[in-house]
DNA sequence: AAGAATCTGTAGCGATCGCTACAGATTGGA
DNA sequence: TCCAATCTGTAGCGATCGCTACAGATTCTT
């Protein structure tokens, strides 16, 4: 491998490799040694290209949201009704969380679950992102209530928290080995309590 | 503190202190130093009384199930119908997961979410316990289907996985700051899709 | 009364952690 | 052509990790 001149490793491929390791083991369960082995670079290259472990992790989370977890942002961007959005979020989780060609579940939910006090900021960052998603969903549901799409007595916060809880539970079940078929069944059951049923295509 | 003779620290109180630290930070996020500070003993006392970090963690999990998480075992032991059992499990989670006088959520769900390969057995142990709970619930639901309590076309595995996913999601939401009132709302929504509604007392 | 057993505190072990100093070596610009 | 800039590899830093050797000191048994 070259020892000078333009960077010779594929930064994007290295970042994807780091994503898989953090996704499986979490921030606290992943060492620099594991990362450099997976990324096929040495520590000084990791630090030169990414900053430090925490900066790399932040970039990994951004990348995850732009790739593997993109179905959520797409659902928010493309669905115009709360019912369509929620259906797509839940069934998207069912479809993606146990695909088998990457670690199961969701990185944003799982990767900072256990941290020491010295790494608390990592956990807080991911909690903030999850809560921002729930708040966005709550806003969409509140809009649907205001527009008459959902019943006036529906509770936006409760519904948003329920949907997020179901998705987070599906992530955990996927990590516990549950397959896509069962996750889809869970998704369908979860949607049975939705105030209005989506029109079948 | 005495330096000989009968053990002078309260083993049970020390174990409870360790439970709280593992519950909040998880196995990988908790150091021996944090444990000995919380338990108010020195490392040799910890090792003499509990074995090693992993053995202590196993004992902590047993203690958690016998105390804070006891509502689940009680529900299995005392409810005679699947509908009563599921209602009690979900509403018990809502009631207990955000009490405020201990870390939020469920230790069995959260405390081994991130581990390095060298600690994989810790994660496997907790996953096995969670899956054993889901399997037990599936058995109870299957029995209810056989006995006619639930419709013949109900899917025991799907229902059990749904219930466990909801409980796990509620644990994660509690850890993300959601309060008991909202968790109860989520529990009630989750139960709306149950094949039969419980008779109100 | 004395000694064995036991519990505890102090100090520190070897290993691993996140990270970096420094040198090798290539590329590109002056 | 030469030198600055940059990337990389090797070796290893200080700190922290899980854990323990050893000594202090009390209790209990003989």
Short mmCIF file of N, CA and C (backbone and C1' of nucleotides) in Angstrom, two decimals, chain A residues 1-8, chain C residues 23-29, chain D residues 2-9:
data_model
loop_
_atom_site.label_atom_id
_atom_site.label_comp_id
_atom_site.label_asym_id
_atom_site.label_seq_id
_atom_site.Cartn_x
_atom_site.Cartn_y
_atom_site.Cartn_z
N UNK A 1 0.86 -1.18 0.00
CA UNK A 1 0.00 0.00 0.00
C UNK A 1 0.89 1.23 0.00
N UNK A 2 0.52 2.24 -0.77
CA UNK A 2 1.28 3.47 -0.85
C UNK A 2 1.44 4.10 0.51
N UNK A 3 2.58 4.82 0.68
CA UNK A 3 2.78 5.47 1.97
C UNK A 3 2.82 6.97 1.82
N UNK A 4 2.34 7.53 0.73
CA UNK A 4 2.31 8.98 0.55
C UNK A 4 1.42 9.32 -0.64
N UNK A 5 1.39 10.64 -0.90
CA UNK A 5 0.57 11.07 -2.04
C UNK A 5 -0.90 11.00 -1.71
N UNK A 6 -1.74 10.98 -2.71
CA UNK A 6 -3.19 10.95 -2.48
C UNK A 6 -3.58 9.73 -1.66
N UNK A 7 -4.63 9.88 -0.87
CA UNK A 7 -5.12 8.78 -0.05
C UNK A 7 -5.42 7.58 -0.92
N UNK A 8 -4.95 6.43 -0.47
CA UNK A 8 -5.07 5.27 -1.34
C UNK A 8 -6.20 4.34 -0.96
P DA C 23 12.32 10.51 13.33
"O5'" DA C 23 12.44 9.42 12.18
"C5'" DA C 23 12.25 8.05 12.51
"C4'" DA C 23 11.65 7.31 11.32
"C3'" DA C 23 12.27 7.66 9.97
"O3'" DA C 23 12.47 6.46 9.25
"C1'" DA C 23 9.94 7.91 9.87
P DG C 24 13.32 6.42 7.93
"O5'" DG C 24 12.26 5.79 6.92
"C5'" DG C 24 11.65 4.55 7.23
"C4'" DG C 24 10.62 4.20 6.16
"C3'" DG C 24 11.13 4.36 4.73
"O3'" DG C 24 10.57 3.30 3.97
"C1'" DG C 24 9.25 5.78 5.08
P DA C 25 11.13 3.04 2.49
"O5'" DA C 25 10.12 3.89 1.58
"C5'" DA C 25 8.73 3.58 1.65
"C4'" DA C 25 7.95 4.58 0.83
"C3'" DA C 25 8.64 5.02 -0.47
"O3'" DA C 25 7.66 5.01 -1.49
"C1'" DA C 25 7.92 6.89 0.72
P DT C 26 8.10 4.77 -3.01
"O5'" DT C 26 6.84 5.40 -3.76
"C5'" DT C 26 5.53 5.20 -3.22
"C4'" DT C 26 4.73 6.48 -3.39
"C3'" DT C 26 4.85 7.12 -4.78
"O3'" DT C 26 3.55 7.27 -5.30
"C1'" DT C 26 5.15 8.73 -3.05
P DT C 27 3.37 7.63 -6.83
"O5'" DT C 27 2.74 9.10 -6.76
"C5'" DT C 27 1.69 9.37 -5.82
"C4'" DT C 27 1.50 10.86 -5.70
"C3'" DT C 27 1.52 11.61 -7.04
"O3'" DT C 27 0.41 12.49 -7.04
"C1'" DT C 27 3.06 12.58 -5.54
P DG C 28 -0.14 13.10 -8.40
"O5'" DG C 28 0.09 14.67 -8.21
"C5'" DG C 28 -0.21 15.27 -6.95
"C4'" DG C 28 0.53 16.59 -6.83
"C3'" DG C 28 0.61 17.40 -8.13
"O3'" DG C 28 0.46 18.77 -7.80
"C1'" DG C 28 2.77 17.06 -7.32
P DG C 29 -0.14 19.81 -8.85
"O5'" DG C 29 0.58 21.16 -8.41
"C5'" DG C 29 0.85 21.40 -7.02
"C4'" DG C 29 2.14 22.17 -6.86
"C3'" DG C 29 2.39 23.23 -7.92
"O3'" DG C 29 2.96 24.36 -7.28
"C1'" DG C 29 4.21 21.76 -7.86
P DC D 2 18.43 17.15 -7.76
"O5'" DC D 2 17.78 18.04 -6.63
"C5'" DC D 2 17.56 19.43 -6.87
"C4'" DC D 2 16.39 19.93 -6.03
"C3'" DC D 2 16.26 19.25 -4.66
"O3'" DC D 2 15.95 20.26 -3.73
"C1'" DC D 2 14.24 19.07 -5.81
P DC D 3 16.43 20.09 -2.23
"O5'" DC D 3 15.18 20.72 -1.47
"C5'" DC D 3 14.48 21.82 -2.06
"C4'" DC D 3 12.99 21.69 -1.80
"C3'" DC D 3 12.64 21.17 -0.40
"O3'" DC D 3 11.56 21.95 0.08
"C1'" DC D 3 11.52 19.90 -2.02
P DA D 4 11.40 22.17 1.65
"O5'" DA D 4 9.83 22.44 1.71
"C5'" DA D 4 9.21 23.19 0.67
"C4'" DA D 4 7.81 22.69 0.44
"C3'" DA D 4 7.04 22.35 1.71
"O3'" DA D 4 5.72 22.86 1.57
"C1'" DA D 4 7.09 20.46 0.28
P DA D 5 4.75 22.86 2.81
"O5'" DA D 5 3.73 21.70 2.40
"C5'" DA D 5 3.21 21.68 1.08
"C4'" DA D 5 2.42 20.41 0.85
"C3'" DA D 5 1.61 19.95 2.06
"O3'" DA D 5 0.29 19.66 1.61
"C1'" DA D 5 2.98 18.17 1.26
P DT D 6 -0.85 19.40 2.69
"O5'" DT D 6 -1.03 17.82 2.54
"C5'" DT D 6 -1.09 17.26 1.23
"C4'" DT D 6 -0.88 15.77 1.31
"C3'" DT D 6 -1.61 15.10 2.46
"O3'" DT D 6 -2.60 14.25 1.91
"C1'" DT D 6 0.61 14.29 2.24
P DC D 7 -3.67 13.56 2.85
"O5'" DC D 7 -3.19 12.05 2.85
"C5'" DC D 7 -2.94 11.40 1.60
"C4'" DC D 7 -2.21 10.10 1.86
"C3'" DC D 7 -2.83 9.25 2.97
"O3'" DC D 7 -2.99 7.93 2.47
"C1'" DC D 7 -0.51 9.54 3.33
P DT D 8 -3.82 6.85 3.30
"O5'" DT D 8 -2.66 5.94 3.89
"C5'" DT D 8 -1.74 5.32 2.99
"C4'" DT D 8 -0.56 4.81 3.75
"C3'" DT D 8 -0.91 3.95 4.96
"O3'" DT D 8 -0.62 2.60 4.66
"C1'" DT D 8 0.83 5.50 5.46
P DG D 9 -0.86 1.47 5.78
"O5'" DG D 9 0.57 1.35 6.49
"C5'" DG D 9 1.72 1.01 5.72
"C4'" DG D 9 2.88 0.73 6.65
"C3'" DG D 9 2.55 -0.23 7.79
"O3'" DG D 9 3.67 -1.08 8.00
"C1'" DG D 9 3.18 1.89 8.69
#
